[in-house]
């Protein structure tokens, strides 16, 4: 029986994780959960799974809520979060926290040598230079939960020599605007951007999918997780979202991972560690299958050029790219800027900084702060 701490338990990835655990109760115990402000949902989870510990971000504590009355020992400080993550009883940490906010949790897990299932790509993008060497030193296993990176993980044979890899291809659905020209994006609304054709996800990641910035983040994450040069990573639009990634080897063989769009599939693979876990899934109808592939739509190339620069130069550039995007997406959601301005905010903020080495987590947080200040200036200039 593995003890699990699920962070981001009330989000869409959290839902999928709970479904996998629900279907494999004999293997897993939900030891603890972490969440932001959705106390109603947390109460439902607590009633069903009876976790020993519940972490609620301090800013979301509501002492009048029934959850806090029925669970008097709610954790809410950073030290308590660290204690939960690093508890010797805990076998697996699942980080399903959205955005840069998940970085500290990832660091705590890796620093304790835990097995971490990571759906929080932003922490790898922002702090890959810190987290990946730390994982090696602490013997922490990082298993990706994102469908694309988990697909790569599945396609890699054990003890792979990276010299045998010719190319990794990450697929993108293309989002809701793949058939629109870049100019046509100027008139799209928030409601338009949230209509994802194949996946049901949280607001931030759905906007990232619409801009294709999500694929830039995934490119950087793949570079760090698999130690693959960016020149060997390609992004291709695959509207059906059946093939999640492909790996081509130097002998010409290509291995692809396929499944219908369902986050429970990569989560089950990651949670199974060395074994396959049974889950309910919709089988692919191969007789009716029609797979197509397209290049990245015109006009979006600039953000991929920035992402590749992050891979090649590293240092503070990942945190700047991520912070500028988070601010831009938030500004779009709150109607401060239009959709196309997201690209302008990222590019102008990124161009403002030169590449610098990062040595500590404090460096990451300082550059994140500086990048957000600069992005806010750019946003105000675009009003």
PDB file of N, CA and C in Angstrom, residues 104-151:
ATOM      1  N   UNK A 104       7.734  25.472  -4.915  1.00  0.00           N
ATOM      2  CA  UNK A 104       8.239  25.109  -3.577  1.00  0.00           C
ATOM      3  C   UNK A 104       7.920  23.651  -3.254  1.00  0.00           C
ATOM      4  N   UNK A 105       6.705  23.214  -3.585  1.00  0.00           N
ATOM      5  CA  UNK A 105       6.307  21.832  -3.307  1.00  0.00           C
ATOM      6  C   UNK A 105       7.200  20.851  -4.075  1.00  0.00           C
ATOM      7  N   UNK A 106       7.489  21.162  -5.336  1.00  0.00           N
ATOM      8  CA  UNK A 106       8.372  20.302  -6.132  1.00  0.00           C
ATOM      9  C   UNK A 106       9.757  20.227  -5.487  1.00  0.00           C
ATOM     10  N   UNK A 107      10.236  21.373  -5.043  1.00  0.00           N
ATOM     11  CA  UNK A 107      11.566  21.427  -4.410  1.00  0.00           C
ATOM     12  C   UNK A 107      11.591  20.596  -3.134  1.00  0.00           C
ATOM     13  N   UNK A 108      10.554  20.743  -2.296  1.00  0.00           N
ATOM     14  CA  UNK A 108      10.503  19.981  -1.036  1.00  0.00           C
ATOM     15  C   UNK A 108      10.524  18.482  -1.308  1.00  0.00           C
ATOM     16  N   UNK A 109       9.748  18.054  -2.309  1.00  0.00           N
ATOM     17  CA  UNK A 109       9.665  16.625  -2.623  1.00  0.00           C
ATOM     18  C   UNK A 109      11.001  16.087  -3.130  1.00  0.00           C
ATOM     19  N   UNK A 110      11.599  16.812  -4.046  1.00  0.00           N
ATOM     20  CA  UNK A 110      12.868  16.361  -4.636  1.00  0.00           C
ATOM     21  C   UNK A 110      13.978  16.379  -3.588  1.00  0.00           C
ATOM     22  N   UNK A 111      14.001  17.409  -2.753  1.00  0.00           N
ATOM     23  CA  UNK A 111      15.035  17.547  -1.728  1.00  0.00           C
ATOM     24  C   UNK A 111      14.972  16.398  -0.714  1.00  0.00           C
ATOM     25  N   UNK A 112      13.775  15.831  -0.526  1.00  0.00           N
ATOM     26  CA  UNK A 112      13.606  14.704   0.396  1.00  0.00           C
ATOM     27  C   UNK A 112      13.811  13.361  -0.295  1.00  0.00           C
ATOM     28  N   UNK A 113      14.155  13.383  -1.586  1.00  0.00           N
ATOM     29  CA  UNK A 113      14.396  12.141  -2.318  1.00  0.00           C
ATOM     30  C   UNK A 113      13.141  11.354  -2.628  1.00  0.00           C
ATOM     31  N   UNK A 114      11.997  12.043  -2.658  1.00  0.00           N
ATOM     32  CA  UNK A 114      10.723  11.373  -2.906  1.00  0.00           C
ATOM     33  C   UNK A 114      10.536  11.053  -4.391  1.00  0.00           C
ATOM     34  N   UNK A 115       9.647  10.098  -4.653  1.00  0.00           N
ATOM     35  CA  UNK A 115       9.140   9.904  -6.019  1.00  0.00           C
ATOM     36  C   UNK A 115       8.066  10.958  -6.234  1.00  0.00           C
ATOM     37  N   UNK A 116       8.247  11.800  -7.236  1.00  0.00           N
ATOM     38  CA  UNK A 116       7.284  12.868  -7.501  1.00  0.00           C
ATOM     39  C   UNK A 116       6.687  12.707  -8.884  1.00  0.00           C
ATOM     40  N   UNK A 117       5.360  12.642  -8.923  1.00  0.00           N
ATOM     41  CA  UNK A 117       4.630  12.617 -10.184  1.00  0.00           C
ATOM     42  C   UNK A 117       4.269  14.059 -10.491  1.00  0.00           C
ATOM     43  N   UNK A 118       4.817  14.599 -11.564  1.00  0.00           N
ATOM     44  CA  UNK A 118       4.726  16.041 -11.757  1.00  0.00           C
ATOM     45  C   UNK A 118       3.855  16.402 -12.958  1.00  0.00           C
ATOM     46  N   UNK A 119       2.785  17.145 -12.649  1.00  0.00           N
ATOM     47  CA  UNK A 119       1.956  17.733 -13.696  1.00  0.00           C
ATOM     48  C   UNK A 119       2.184  19.239 -13.732  1.00  0.00           C
ATOM     49  N   UNK A 120       3.074  19.702 -12.847  1.00  0.00           N
ATOM     50  CA  UNK A 120       3.359  21.127 -12.718  1.00  0.00           C
ATOM     51  C   UNK A 120       4.582  21.475 -13.560  1.00  0.00           C
ATOM     52  N   UNK A 121       4.365  21.608 -14.878  1.00  0.00           N
ATOM     53  CA  UNK A 121       5.487  21.836 -15.788  1.00  0.00           C
ATOM     54  C   UNK A 121       6.211  23.147 -15.516  1.00  0.00           C
ATOM     55  N   UNK A 122       5.464  24.139 -14.961  1.00  0.00           N
ATOM     56  CA  UNK A 122       6.055  25.465 -14.756  1.00  0.00           C
ATOM     57  C   UNK A 122       7.242  25.428 -13.796  1.00  0.00           C
ATOM     58  N   UNK A 123       7.209  24.526 -12.805  1.00  0.00           N
ATOM     59  CA  UNK A 123       8.331  24.464 -11.867  1.00  0.00           C
ATOM     60  C   UNK A 123       9.594  23.953 -12.554  1.00  0.00           C
ATOM     61  N   UNK A 124       9.436  23.025 -13.499  1.00  0.00           N
ATOM     62  CA  UNK A 124      10.592  22.526 -14.252  1.00  0.00           C
ATOM     63  C   UNK A 124      11.103  23.602 -15.211  1.00  0.00           C
ATOM     64  N   UNK A 125      10.189  24.304 -15.864  1.00  0.00           N
ATOM     65  CA  UNK A 125      10.570  25.368 -16.804  1.00  0.00           C
ATOM     66  C   UNK A 125      11.318  26.479 -16.085  1.00  0.00           C
ATOM     67  N   UNK A 126      10.796  26.887 -14.929  1.00  0.00           N
ATOM     68  CA  UNK A 126      11.385  28.015 -14.207  1.00  0.00           C
ATOM     69  C   UNK A 126      12.669  27.642 -13.480  1.00  0.00           C
ATOM     70  N   UNK A 127      12.718  26.414 -12.946  1.00  0.00           N
ATOM     71  CA  UNK A 127      13.830  26.059 -12.056  1.00  0.00           C
ATOM     72  C   UNK A 127      14.506  24.752 -12.438  1.00  0.00           C
ATOM     73  N   UNK A 128      14.481  24.413 -13.712  1.00  0.00           N
ATOM     74  CA  UNK A 128      15.116  23.169 -14.156  1.00  0.00           C
ATOM     75  C   UNK A 128      16.585  23.091 -13.800  1.00  0.00           C
ATOM     76  N   UNK A 129      17.271  24.242 -13.833  1.00  0.00           N
ATOM     77  CA  UNK A 129      18.700  24.265 -13.500  1.00  0.00           C
ATOM     78  C   UNK A 129      18.962  23.922 -12.042  1.00  0.00           C
ATOM     79  N   UNK A 130      17.957  24.115 -11.186  1.00  0.00           N
ATOM     80  CA  UNK A 130      18.083  23.795  -9.763  1.00  0.00           C
ATOM     81  C   UNK A 130      17.541  22.393  -9.480  1.00  0.00           C
ATOM     82  N   UNK A 131      16.345  22.097  -9.998  1.00  0.00           N
ATOM     83  CA  UNK A 131      15.638  20.870  -9.632  1.00  0.00           C
ATOM     84  C   UNK A 131      16.269  19.607 -10.212  1.00  0.00           C
ATOM     85  N   UNK A 132      16.706  19.647 -11.466  1.00  0.00           N
ATOM     86  CA  UNK A 132      17.219  18.422 -12.089  1.00  0.00           C
ATOM     87  C   UNK A 132      18.530  17.941 -11.449  1.00  0.00           C
ATOM     88  N   UNK A 133      19.514  18.823 -11.204  1.00  0.00           N
ATOM     89  CA  UNK A 133      20.719  18.361 -10.493  1.00  0.00           C
ATOM     90  C   UNK A 133      20.402  17.889  -9.072  1.00  0.00           C
ATOM     91  N   UNK A 134      19.445  18.574  -8.409  1.00  0.00           N
ATOM     92  CA  UNK A 134      19.055  18.184  -7.053  1.00  0.00           C
ATOM     93  C   UNK A 134      18.458  16.781  -7.055  1.00  0.00           C
ATOM     94  N   UNK A 135      17.626  16.476  -8.054  1.00  0.00           N
ATOM     95  CA  UNK A 135      17.007  15.152  -8.156  1.00  0.00           C
ATOM     96  C   UNK A 135      18.073  14.060  -8.287  1.00  0.00           C
ATOM     97  N   UNK A 136      19.117  14.372  -9.042  1.00  0.00           N
ATOM     98  CA  UNK A 136      20.207  13.402  -9.223  1.00  0.00           C
ATOM     99  C   UNK A 136      20.951  13.184  -7.910  1.00  0.00           C
ATOM    100  N   UNK A 137      21.226  14.275  -7.202  1.00  0.00           N
ATOM    101  CA  UNK A 137      21.945  14.202  -5.924  1.00  0.00           C
ATOM    102  C   UNK A 137      21.138  13.460  -4.866  1.00  0.00           C
ATOM    103  N   UNK A 138      19.823  13.743  -4.813  1.00  0.00           N
ATOM    104  CA  UNK A 138      18.966  13.180  -3.766  1.00  0.00           C
ATOM    105  C   UNK A 138      18.319  11.854  -4.172  1.00  0.00           C
ATOM    106  N   UNK A 139      18.632  11.399  -5.389  1.00  0.00           N
ATOM    107  CA  UNK A 139      18.054  10.140  -5.900  1.00  0.00           C
ATOM    108  C   UNK A 139      16.522  10.184  -5.912  1.00  0.00           C
ATOM    109  N   UNK A 140      16.005  11.340  -6.301  1.00  0.00           N
ATOM    110  CA  UNK A 140      14.549  11.520  -6.410  1.00  0.00           C
ATOM    111  C   UNK A 140      14.113  11.185  -7.831  1.00  0.00           C
ATOM    112  N   UNK A 141      13.075  10.366  -7.941  1.00  0.00           N
ATOM    113  CA  UNK A 141      12.572  10.007  -9.276  1.00  0.00           C
ATOM    114  C   UNK A 141      11.453  10.967  -9.670  1.00  0.00           C
ATOM    115  N   UNK A 142      11.608  11.626 -10.810  1.00  0.00           N
ATOM    116  CA  UNK A 142      10.587  12.534 -11.333  1.00  0.00           C
ATOM    117  C   UNK A 142       9.886  11.829 -12.486  1.00  0.00           C
ATOM    118  N   UNK A 143       8.599  11.570 -12.322  1.00  0.00           N
ATOM    119  CA  UNK A 143       7.819  10.891 -13.359  1.00  0.00           C
ATOM    120  C   UNK A 143       6.791  11.880 -13.898  1.00  0.00           C
ATOM    121  N   UNK A 144       6.830  12.162 -15.199  1.00  0.00           N
ATOM    122  CA  UNK A 144       5.899  13.153 -15.752  1.00  0.00           C
ATOM    123  C   UNK A 144       4.482  12.620 -15.884  1.00  0.00           C
ATOM    124  N   UNK A 145       3.515  13.493 -15.584  1.00  0.00           N
ATOM    125  CA  UNK A 145       2.103  13.153 -15.687  1.00  0.00           C
ATOM    126  C   UNK A 145       1.461  13.788 -16.919  1.00  0.00           C
ATOM    127  N   UNK A 146       2.001  14.931 -17.381  1.00  0.00           N
ATOM    128  CA  UNK A 146       1.484  15.509 -18.634  1.00  0.00           C
ATOM    129  C   UNK A 146       1.436  14.420 -19.697  1.00  0.00           C
ATOM    130  N   UNK A 147       0.362  14.392 -20.471  1.00  0.00           N
ATOM    131  CA  UNK A 147       0.178  13.280 -21.416  1.00  0.00           C
ATOM    132  C   UNK A 147       1.342  13.162 -22.397  1.00  0.00           C
ATOM    133  N   UNK A 148       1.878  14.314 -22.839  1.00  0.00           N
ATOM    134  CA  UNK A 148       2.955  14.293 -23.838  1.00  0.00           C
ATOM    135  C   UNK A 148       4.250  13.736 -23.236  1.00  0.00           C
ATOM    136  N   UNK A 149       4.593  14.190 -22.036  1.00  0.00           N
ATOM    137  CA  UNK A 149       5.857  13.760 -21.437  1.00  0.00           C
ATOM    138  C   UNK A 149       5.760  12.342 -20.888  1.00  0.00           C
ATOM    139  N   UNK A 150       4.585  11.986 -20.417  1.00  0.00           N
ATOM    140  CA  UNK A 150       4.405  10.603 -19.997  1.00  0.00           C
ATOM    141  C   UNK A 150       4.492   9.668 -21.197  1.00  0.00           C
ATOM    142  N   UNK A 151       4.017  10.143 -22.357  1.00  0.00           N
ATOM    143  CA  UNK A 151       4.122   9.350 -23.592  1.00  0.00           C
ATOM    144  C   UNK A 151       5.585   9.112 -23.948  1.00  0.00           C
TER     145      UNK A 151
END
